[in-house]
Amino acid sequence: MPKVYFVGAGPGDPELITLKGKKCLEEADCVVYAGSLVNPAVLDFAPSCATLVDSSSLSLEEIVGFMVSQVKAGKKVVRLHSGDPALYGAINEQIRELEKQSIEVEVVPGVSSVFAASARLKREYTIPGVSQTLVITRLAGKTPVPARERLSKLAQHQSSMAILLSTSMSKALQEELLAAFPPTTPCAVLYHVTWPDELILRGTLEELHSMISEHGLQRSAIVLVGDFLSSEGMRSYLYSGDRG
């Protein structure tokens, strides 16, 4: 019986899908994709005869039921998620239901917008003497966040931060961050990073809410916060002449 392949589509640019992900799409009989979160150009890798299903309006039961029916009909199914499926992809519940049906699953990782964003800014999250930790998180919305992971608590470390799924709550986002970071802390907002309509905004934390609201960014944007955006830090030991 064929597998269901959970494939990371990457951040948007179709050239940023992995070779394995591209091969899965090229061989797919059916692609169930995450609606407008996936650049339509990525779907062009699928055969013209493949069935394409937008999952954005479907329930978990409908998505899983459709994939099960296709696999049992001998079809190769690709479940296409934006970025990397391991970050806010809600894949656990899908995999659990598929495994109840004795359907084998394989996950093919993808390039997250977290790393596409740092690449576009030509910055490193882990700079010696500045930050050696990256926190990837979100504000609580329809999906709750454990109290121990409240943004203001995580921000107390003043590590490099990448915040997803939160621009629709920009005022609360700014307030949570200002509870720990100085107002002059550099930040960046990247909308549709690597897409043709990409927008990159840079400023300080005290400007964050106004930057987001001025451009009407409600979704599909990532917020980066921390001194890694501007500080040069120390010379890395990796390039030190003295390794004794």
mmCIF file with all atom_site columns, C-alpha atoms in Angstrom, residues 46-201:
data_model
loop_
_atom_site.group_PDB
_atom_site.id
_atom_site.type_symbol
_atom_site.label_atom_id
_atom_site.label_alt_id
_atom_site.label_comp_id
_atom_site.label_asym_id
_atom_site.label_entity_id
_atom_site.label_seq_id
_atom_site.pdbx_PDB_ins_code
_atom_site.Cartn_x
_atom_site.Cartn_y
_atom_site.Cartn_z
_atom_site.occupancy
_atom_site.B_iso_or_equiv
_atom_site.pdbx_formal_charge
_atom_site.auth_seq_id
_atom_site.auth_comp_id
_atom_site.auth_asym_id
_atom_site.auth_atom_id
_atom_site.pdbx_PDB_model_num
ATOM 1   C CA . ALA A 1 46  ? 2.922   17.976 -9.586  1.00 0.00 ? 46  ALA A CA 1
ATOM 2   C CA . PRO A 1 47  ? 1.833   16.157 -12.761 1.00 0.00 ? 47  PRO A CA 1
ATOM 3   C CA . SER A 1 48  ? -0.938  17.852 -14.729 1.00 0.00 ? 48  SER A CA 1
ATOM 4   C CA . CYS A 1 49  ? -3.115  14.787 -14.140 1.00 0.00 ? 49  CYS A CA 1
ATOM 5   C CA . ALA A 1 50  ? -2.690  14.884 -10.338 1.00 0.00 ? 50  ALA A CA 1
ATOM 6   C CA . THR A 1 51  ? -5.681  15.722 -8.169  1.00 0.00 ? 51  THR A CA 1
ATOM 7   C CA . LEU A 1 52  ? -5.104  18.952 -6.210  1.00 0.00 ? 52  LEU A CA 1
ATOM 8   C CA . VAL A 1 53  ? -7.151  19.518 -3.053  1.00 0.00 ? 53  VAL A CA 1
ATOM 9   C CA . ASP A 1 54  ? -7.136  22.753 -1.045  1.00 0.00 ? 54  ASP A CA 1
ATOM 10  C CA . SER A 1 55  ? -7.470  21.725 2.603   1.00 0.00 ? 55  SER A CA 1
ATOM 11  C CA . SER A 1 56  ? -8.114  25.210 4.007   1.00 0.00 ? 56  SER A CA 1
ATOM 12  C CA . SER A 1 57  ? -11.888 24.707 4.276   1.00 0.00 ? 57  SER A CA 1
ATOM 13  C CA . LEU A 1 58  ? -11.792 21.030 5.261   1.00 0.00 ? 58  LEU A CA 1
ATOM 14  C CA . SER A 1 59  ? -12.002 19.487 8.736   1.00 0.00 ? 59  SER A CA 1
ATOM 15  C CA . LEU A 1 60  ? -9.436  17.033 10.069  1.00 0.00 ? 60  LEU A CA 1
ATOM 16  C CA . GLU A 1 61  ? -11.869 14.179 9.442   1.00 0.00 ? 61  GLU A CA 1
ATOM 17  C CA . GLU A 1 62  ? -12.446 15.268 5.843   1.00 0.00 ? 62  GLU A CA 1
ATOM 18  C CA . ILE A 1 63  ? -8.724  15.644 5.136   1.00 0.00 ? 63  ILE A CA 1
ATOM 19  C CA . VAL A 1 64  ? -7.806  12.300 6.644   1.00 0.00 ? 64  VAL A CA 1
ATOM 20  C CA . GLY A 1 65  ? -10.798 10.534 5.120   1.00 0.00 ? 65  GLY A CA 1
ATOM 21  C CA . PHE A 1 66  ? -9.854  11.754 1.654   1.00 0.00 ? 66  PHE A CA 1
ATOM 22  C CA . MET A 1 67  ? -6.209  10.733 2.038   1.00 0.00 ? 67  MET A CA 1
ATOM 23  C CA . VAL A 1 68  ? -7.214  7.293  3.325   1.00 0.00 ? 68  VAL A CA 1
ATOM 24  C CA . SER A 1 69  ? -9.525  6.709  0.368   1.00 0.00 ? 69  SER A CA 1
ATOM 25  C CA . GLN A 1 70  ? -6.805  7.710  -2.088  1.00 0.00 ? 70  GLN A CA 1
ATOM 26  C CA . VAL A 1 71  ? -4.148  5.515  -0.507  1.00 0.00 ? 71  VAL A CA 1
ATOM 27  C CA . LYS A 1 72  ? -6.495  2.522  -0.417  1.00 0.00 ? 72  LYS A CA 1
ATOM 28  C CA . ALA A 1 73  ? -7.128  3.130  -4.112  1.00 0.00 ? 73  ALA A CA 1
ATOM 29  C CA . GLY A 1 74  ? -3.389  2.720  -4.706  1.00 0.00 ? 74  GLY A CA 1
ATOM 30  C CA . LYS A 1 75  ? -2.651  6.431  -5.129  1.00 0.00 ? 75  LYS A CA 1
ATOM 31  C CA . LYS A 1 76  ? 0.503   8.219  -3.970  1.00 0.00 ? 76  LYS A CA 1
ATOM 32  C CA . VAL A 1 77  ? -0.625  11.080 -1.707  1.00 0.00 ? 77  VAL A CA 1
ATOM 33  C CA . VAL A 1 78  ? 1.375   14.181 -0.802  1.00 0.00 ? 78  VAL A CA 1
ATOM 34  C CA . ARG A 1 79  ? 0.171   16.276 2.115   1.00 0.00 ? 79  ARG A CA 1
ATOM 35  C CA . LEU A 1 80  ? 1.849   19.601 1.360   1.00 0.00 ? 80  LEU A CA 1
ATOM 36  C CA . HIS A 1 81  ? 2.487   21.981 4.249   1.00 0.00 ? 81  HIS A CA 1
ATOM 37  C CA . SER A 1 82  ? 4.055   25.432 4.147   1.00 0.00 ? 82  SER A CA 1
ATOM 38  C CA . GLY A 1 83  ? 7.590   25.860 5.481   1.00 0.00 ? 83  GLY A CA 1
ATOM 39  C CA . ASP A 1 84  ? 8.573   22.837 7.533   1.00 0.00 ? 84  ASP A CA 1
ATOM 40  C CA . PRO A 1 85  ? 5.794   20.529 8.759   1.00 0.00 ? 85  PRO A CA 1
ATOM 41  C CA . ALA A 1 86  ? 7.348   20.328 12.228  1.00 0.00 ? 86  ALA A CA 1
ATOM 42  C CA . LEU A 1 87  ? 6.601   24.004 12.997  1.00 0.00 ? 87  LEU A CA 1
ATOM 43  C CA . TYR A 1 88  ? 2.908   24.731 13.600  1.00 0.00 ? 88  TYR A CA 1
ATOM 44  C CA . GLY A 1 89  ? 1.958   22.187 10.950  1.00 0.00 ? 89  GLY A CA 1
ATOM 45  C CA . ALA A 1 90  ? -0.585  20.308 13.111  1.00 0.00 ? 90  ALA A CA 1
ATOM 46  C CA . ILE A 1 91  ? 0.698   17.072 11.619  1.00 0.00 ? 91  ILE A CA 1
ATOM 47  C CA . ASN A 1 92  ? 0.571   14.949 14.787  1.00 0.00 ? 92  ASN A CA 1
ATOM 48  C CA . GLU A 1 93  ? -3.212  14.589 14.735  1.00 0.00 ? 93  GLU A CA 1
ATOM 49  C CA . GLN A 1 94  ? -3.234  13.731 11.028  1.00 0.00 ? 94  GLN A CA 1
ATOM 50  C CA . ILE A 1 95  ? -0.501  11.130 11.416  1.00 0.00 ? 95  ILE A CA 1
ATOM 51  C CA . ARG A 1 96  ? -2.231  9.603  14.433  1.00 0.00 ? 96  ARG A CA 1
ATOM 52  C CA . GLU A 1 97  ? -5.472  9.106  12.487  1.00 0.00 ? 97  GLU A CA 1
ATOM 53  C CA . LEU A 1 98  ? -3.643  7.673  9.475   1.00 0.00 ? 98  LEU A CA 1
ATOM 54  C CA . GLU A 1 99  ? -1.747  5.217  11.632  1.00 0.00 ? 99  GLU A CA 1
ATOM 55  C CA . LYS A 1 100 ? -5.058  4.045  13.118  1.00 0.00 ? 100 LYS A CA 1
ATOM 56  C CA . GLN A 1 101 ? -5.916  3.052  9.562   1.00 0.00 ? 101 GLN A CA 1
ATOM 57  C CA . SER A 1 102 ? -2.547  1.216  9.279   1.00 0.00 ? 102 SER A CA 1
ATOM 58  C CA . ILE A 1 103 ? -1.346  3.703  6.667   1.00 0.00 ? 103 ILE A CA 1
ATOM 59  C CA . GLU A 1 104 ? 2.369   4.360  6.593   1.00 0.00 ? 104 GLU A CA 1
ATOM 60  C CA . VAL A 1 105 ? 3.579   7.951  6.746   1.00 0.00 ? 105 VAL A CA 1
ATOM 61  C CA . GLU A 1 106 ? 6.834   9.663  5.833   1.00 0.00 ? 106 GLU A CA 1
ATOM 62  C CA . VAL A 1 107 ? 7.714   13.270 6.697   1.00 0.00 ? 107 VAL A CA 1
ATOM 63  C CA . VAL A 1 108 ? 9.938   15.225 4.312   1.00 0.00 ? 108 VAL A CA 1
ATOM 64  C CA . PRO A 1 109 ? 11.319  18.371 5.990   1.00 0.00 ? 109 PRO A CA 1
ATOM 65  C CA . GLY A 1 110 ? 11.273  21.778 4.361   1.00 0.00 ? 110 GLY A CA 1
ATOM 66  C CA . VAL A 1 111 ? 12.894  25.202 4.731   1.00 0.00 ? 111 VAL A CA 1
ATOM 67  C CA . SER A 1 112 ? 11.041  27.187 7.392   1.00 0.00 ? 112 SER A CA 1
ATOM 68  C CA . SER A 1 113 ? 10.262  30.876 6.965   1.00 0.00 ? 113 SER A CA 1
ATOM 69  C CA . VAL A 1 114 ? 12.319  31.295 10.153  1.00 0.00 ? 114 VAL A CA 1
ATOM 70  C CA . PHE A 1 115 ? 15.464  30.509 8.206   1.00 0.00 ? 115 PHE A CA 1
ATOM 71  C CA . ALA A 1 116 ? 14.360  32.093 4.958   1.00 0.00 ? 116 ALA A CA 1
ATOM 72  C CA . ALA A 1 117 ? 13.902  35.326 6.924   1.00 0.00 ? 117 ALA A CA 1
ATOM 73  C CA . SER A 1 118 ? 17.406  35.326 8.373   1.00 0.00 ? 118 SER A CA 1
ATOM 74  C CA . ALA A 1 119 ? 18.789  34.523 4.931   1.00 0.00 ? 119 ALA A CA 1
ATOM 75  C CA . ARG A 1 120 ? 16.970  37.481 3.363   1.00 0.00 ? 120 ARG A CA 1
ATOM 76  C CA . LEU A 1 121 ? 18.370  39.774 6.054   1.00 0.00 ? 121 LEU A CA 1
ATOM 77  C CA . LYS A 1 122 ? 21.834  38.190 5.770   1.00 0.00 ? 122 LYS A CA 1
ATOM 78  C CA . ARG A 1 123 ? 21.933  37.742 9.528   1.00 0.00 ? 123 ARG A CA 1
ATOM 79  C CA . GLU A 1 124 ? 22.847  34.872 11.835  1.00 0.00 ? 124 GLU A CA 1
ATOM 80  C CA . TYR A 1 125 ? 20.711  34.072 14.876  1.00 0.00 ? 125 TYR A CA 1
ATOM 81  C CA . THR A 1 126 ? 23.664  32.732 16.873  1.00 0.00 ? 126 THR A CA 1
ATOM 82  C CA . ILE A 1 127 ? 26.382  35.387 17.086  1.00 0.00 ? 127 ILE A CA 1
ATOM 83  C CA . PRO A 1 128 ? 29.215  34.891 19.623  1.00 0.00 ? 128 PRO A CA 1
ATOM 84  C CA . GLY A 1 129 ? 28.951  37.438 22.403  1.00 0.00 ? 129 GLY A CA 1
ATOM 85  C CA . VAL A 1 130 ? 25.407  38.429 21.383  1.00 0.00 ? 130 VAL A CA 1
ATOM 86  C CA . SER A 1 131 ? 23.131  35.373 21.418  1.00 0.00 ? 131 SER A CA 1
ATOM 87  C CA . GLN A 1 132 ? 23.628  31.649 21.278  1.00 0.00 ? 132 GLN A CA 1
ATOM 88  C CA . THR A 1 133 ? 19.954  30.759 21.501  1.00 0.00 ? 133 THR A CA 1
ATOM 89  C CA . LEU A 1 134 ? 17.023  31.091 19.106  1.00 0.00 ? 134 LEU A CA 1
ATOM 90  C CA . VAL A 1 135 ? 13.477  31.063 20.517  1.00 0.00 ? 135 VAL A CA 1
ATOM 91  C CA . ILE A 1 136 ? 10.750  30.168 18.007  1.00 0.00 ? 136 ILE A CA 1
ATOM 92  C CA . THR A 1 137 ? 7.306   30.862 19.400  1.00 0.00 ? 137 THR A CA 1
ATOM 93  C CA . ARG A 1 138 ? 3.907   32.529 18.952  1.00 0.00 ? 138 ARG A CA 1
ATOM 94  C CA . LEU A 1 139 ? 1.288   34.472 20.882  1.00 0.00 ? 139 LEU A CA 1
ATOM 95  C CA . ALA A 1 140 ? -1.720  32.621 22.228  1.00 0.00 ? 140 ALA A CA 1
ATOM 96  C CA . GLY A 1 141 ? -4.716  32.859 19.901  1.00 0.00 ? 141 GLY A CA 1
ATOM 97  C CA . LYS A 1 142 ? -7.261  30.207 19.011  1.00 0.00 ? 142 LYS A CA 1
ATOM 98  C CA . THR A 1 143 ? -4.490  27.777 19.864  1.00 0.00 ? 143 THR A CA 1
ATOM 99  C CA . PRO A 1 144 ? -3.486  28.298 23.511  1.00 0.00 ? 144 PRO A CA 1
ATOM 100 C CA . VAL A 1 145 ? 0.106   28.611 24.709  1.00 0.00 ? 145 VAL A CA 1
ATOM 101 C CA . PRO A 1 146 ? 1.218   26.994 28.005  1.00 0.00 ? 146 PRO A CA 1
ATOM 102 C CA . ALA A 1 147 ? 1.531   29.597 30.774  1.00 0.00 ? 147 ALA A CA 1
ATOM 103 C CA . ARG A 1 148 ? 5.208   28.760 31.210  1.00 0.00 ? 148 ARG A CA 1
ATOM 104 C CA . GLU A 1 149 ? 5.761   29.721 27.557  1.00 0.00 ? 149 GLU A CA 1
ATOM 105 C CA . ARG A 1 150 ? 4.120   33.144 27.683  1.00 0.00 ? 150 ARG A CA 1
ATOM 106 C CA . LEU A 1 151 ? 6.000   35.451 25.337  1.00 0.00 ? 151 LEU A CA 1
ATOM 107 C CA . SER A 1 152 ? 6.962   37.935 28.058  1.00 0.00 ? 152 SER A CA 1
ATOM 108 C CA . LYS A 1 153 ? 8.574   35.070 30.019  1.00 0.00 ? 153 LYS A CA 1
ATOM 109 C CA . LEU A 1 154 ? 10.514  33.711 27.049  1.00 0.00 ? 154 LEU A CA 1
ATOM 110 C CA . ALA A 1 155 ? 11.636  37.227 26.145  1.00 0.00 ? 155 ALA A CA 1
ATOM 111 C CA . GLN A 1 156 ? 13.313  37.647 29.541  1.00 0.00 ? 156 GLN A CA 1
ATOM 112 C CA . HIS A 1 157 ? 16.279  35.717 28.179  1.00 0.00 ? 157 HIS A CA 1
ATOM 113 C CA . GLN A 1 158 ? 16.740  38.438 25.526  1.00 0.00 ? 158 GLN A CA 1
ATOM 114 C CA . SER A 1 159 ? 17.826  35.722 23.115  1.00 0.00 ? 159 SER A CA 1
ATOM 115 C CA . SER A 1 160 ? 17.233  35.906 19.362  1.00 0.00 ? 160 SER A CA 1
ATOM 116 C CA . MET A 1 161 ? 13.498  35.484 18.764  1.00 0.00 ? 161 MET A CA 1
ATOM 117 C CA . ALA A 1 162 ? 11.405  34.437 15.769  1.00 0.00 ? 162 ALA A CA 1
ATOM 118 C CA . ILE A 1 163 ? 7.684   34.914 16.336  1.00 0.00 ? 163 ILE A CA 1
ATOM 119 C CA . LEU A 1 164 ? 5.137   33.382 13.985  1.00 0.00 ? 164 LEU A CA 1
ATOM 120 C CA . LEU A 1 165 ? 1.347   33.581 13.658  1.00 0.00 ? 165 LEU A CA 1
ATOM 121 C CA . SER A 1 166 ? 1.101   36.750 15.748  1.00 0.00 ? 166 SER A CA 1
ATOM 122 C CA . THR A 1 167 ? 0.957   39.867 13.550  1.00 0.00 ? 167 THR A CA 1
ATOM 123 C CA . SER A 1 168 ? -2.840  40.068 13.816  1.00 0.00 ? 168 SER A CA 1
ATOM 124 C CA . MET A 1 169 ? -2.268  40.796 17.530  1.00 0.00 ? 169 MET A CA 1
ATOM 125 C CA . SER A 1 170 ? 0.529   43.324 17.030  1.00 0.00 ? 170 SER A CA 1
ATOM 126 C CA . LYS A 1 171 ? -0.330  45.546 20.007  1.00 0.00 ? 171 LYS A CA 1
ATOM 127 C CA . ALA A 1 172 ? -0.284  42.637 22.439  1.00 0.00 ? 172 ALA A CA 1
ATOM 128 C CA . LEU A 1 173 ? 2.835   41.306 20.722  1.00 0.00 ? 173 LEU A CA 1
ATOM 129 C CA . GLN A 1 174 ? 4.658   44.587 21.271  1.00 0.00 ? 174 GLN A CA 1
ATOM 130 C CA . GLU A 1 175 ? 3.528   44.837 24.907  1.00 0.00 ? 175 GLU A CA 1
ATOM 131 C CA . GLU A 1 176 ? 4.705   41.310 25.718  1.00 0.00 ? 176 GLU A CA 1
ATOM 132 C CA . LEU A 1 177 ? 8.123   41.961 24.191  1.00 0.00 ? 177 LEU A CA 1
ATOM 133 C CA . LEU A 1 178 ? 8.537   45.372 25.841  1.00 0.00 ? 178 LEU A CA 1
ATOM 134 C CA . ALA A 1 179 ? 8.026   43.681 29.200  1.00 0.00 ? 179 ALA A CA 1
ATOM 135 C CA . ALA A 1 180 ? 11.525  42.233 28.759  1.00 0.00 ? 180 ALA A CA 1
ATOM 136 C CA . PHE A 1 181 ? 13.370  43.996 25.919  1.00 0.00 ? 181 PHE A CA 1
ATOM 137 C CA . PRO A 1 182 ? 14.440  47.675 25.791  1.00 0.00 ? 182 PRO A CA 1
ATOM 138 C CA . PRO A 1 183 ? 12.308  49.789 23.398  1.00 0.00 ? 183 PRO A CA 1
ATOM 139 C CA . THR A 1 184 ? 15.339  50.364 21.165  1.00 0.00 ? 184 THR A CA 1
ATOM 140 C CA . THR A 1 185 ? 15.830  46.630 20.516  1.00 0.00 ? 185 THR A CA 1
ATOM 141 C CA . PRO A 1 186 ? 16.013  46.031 16.747  1.00 0.00 ? 186 PRO A CA 1
ATOM 142 C CA . CYS A 1 187 ? 13.218  44.085 15.097  1.00 0.00 ? 187 CYS A CA 1
ATOM 143 C CA . ALA A 1 188 ? 12.127  43.089 11.612  1.00 0.00 ? 188 ALA A CA 1
ATOM 144 C CA . VAL A 1 189 ? 8.833   42.019 10.068  1.00 0.00 ? 189 VAL A CA 1
ATOM 145 C CA . LEU A 1 190 ? 8.917   39.893 6.931   1.00 0.00 ? 190 LEU A CA 1
ATOM 146 C CA . TYR A 1 191 ? 5.696   39.275 5.025   1.00 0.00 ? 191 TYR A CA 1
ATOM 147 C CA . HIS A 1 192 ? 5.556   36.457 2.443   1.00 0.00 ? 192 HIS A CA 1
ATOM 148 C CA . VAL A 1 193 ? 9.307   36.014 2.677   1.00 0.00 ? 193 VAL A CA 1
ATOM 149 C CA . THR A 1 194 ? 10.717  34.742 -0.684  1.00 0.00 ? 194 THR A CA 1
ATOM 150 C CA . TRP A 1 195 ? 7.327   35.212 -2.447  1.00 0.00 ? 195 TRP A CA 1
ATOM 151 C CA . PRO A 1 196 ? 7.062   37.663 -5.377  1.00 0.00 ? 196 PRO A CA 1
ATOM 152 C CA . ASP A 1 197 ? 5.171   40.141 -3.148  1.00 0.00 ? 197 ASP A CA 1
ATOM 153 C CA . GLU A 1 198 ? 7.650   39.913 -0.263  1.00 0.00 ? 198 GLU A CA 1
ATOM 154 C CA . LEU A 1 199 ? 7.736   42.880 2.119   1.00 0.00 ? 199 LEU A CA 1
ATOM 155 C CA . ILE A 1 200 ? 10.552  43.521 4.609   1.00 0.00 ? 200 ILE A CA 1
ATOM 156 C CA . LEU A 1 201 ? 10.188  46.118 7.377   1.00 0.00 ? 201 LEU A CA 1
#
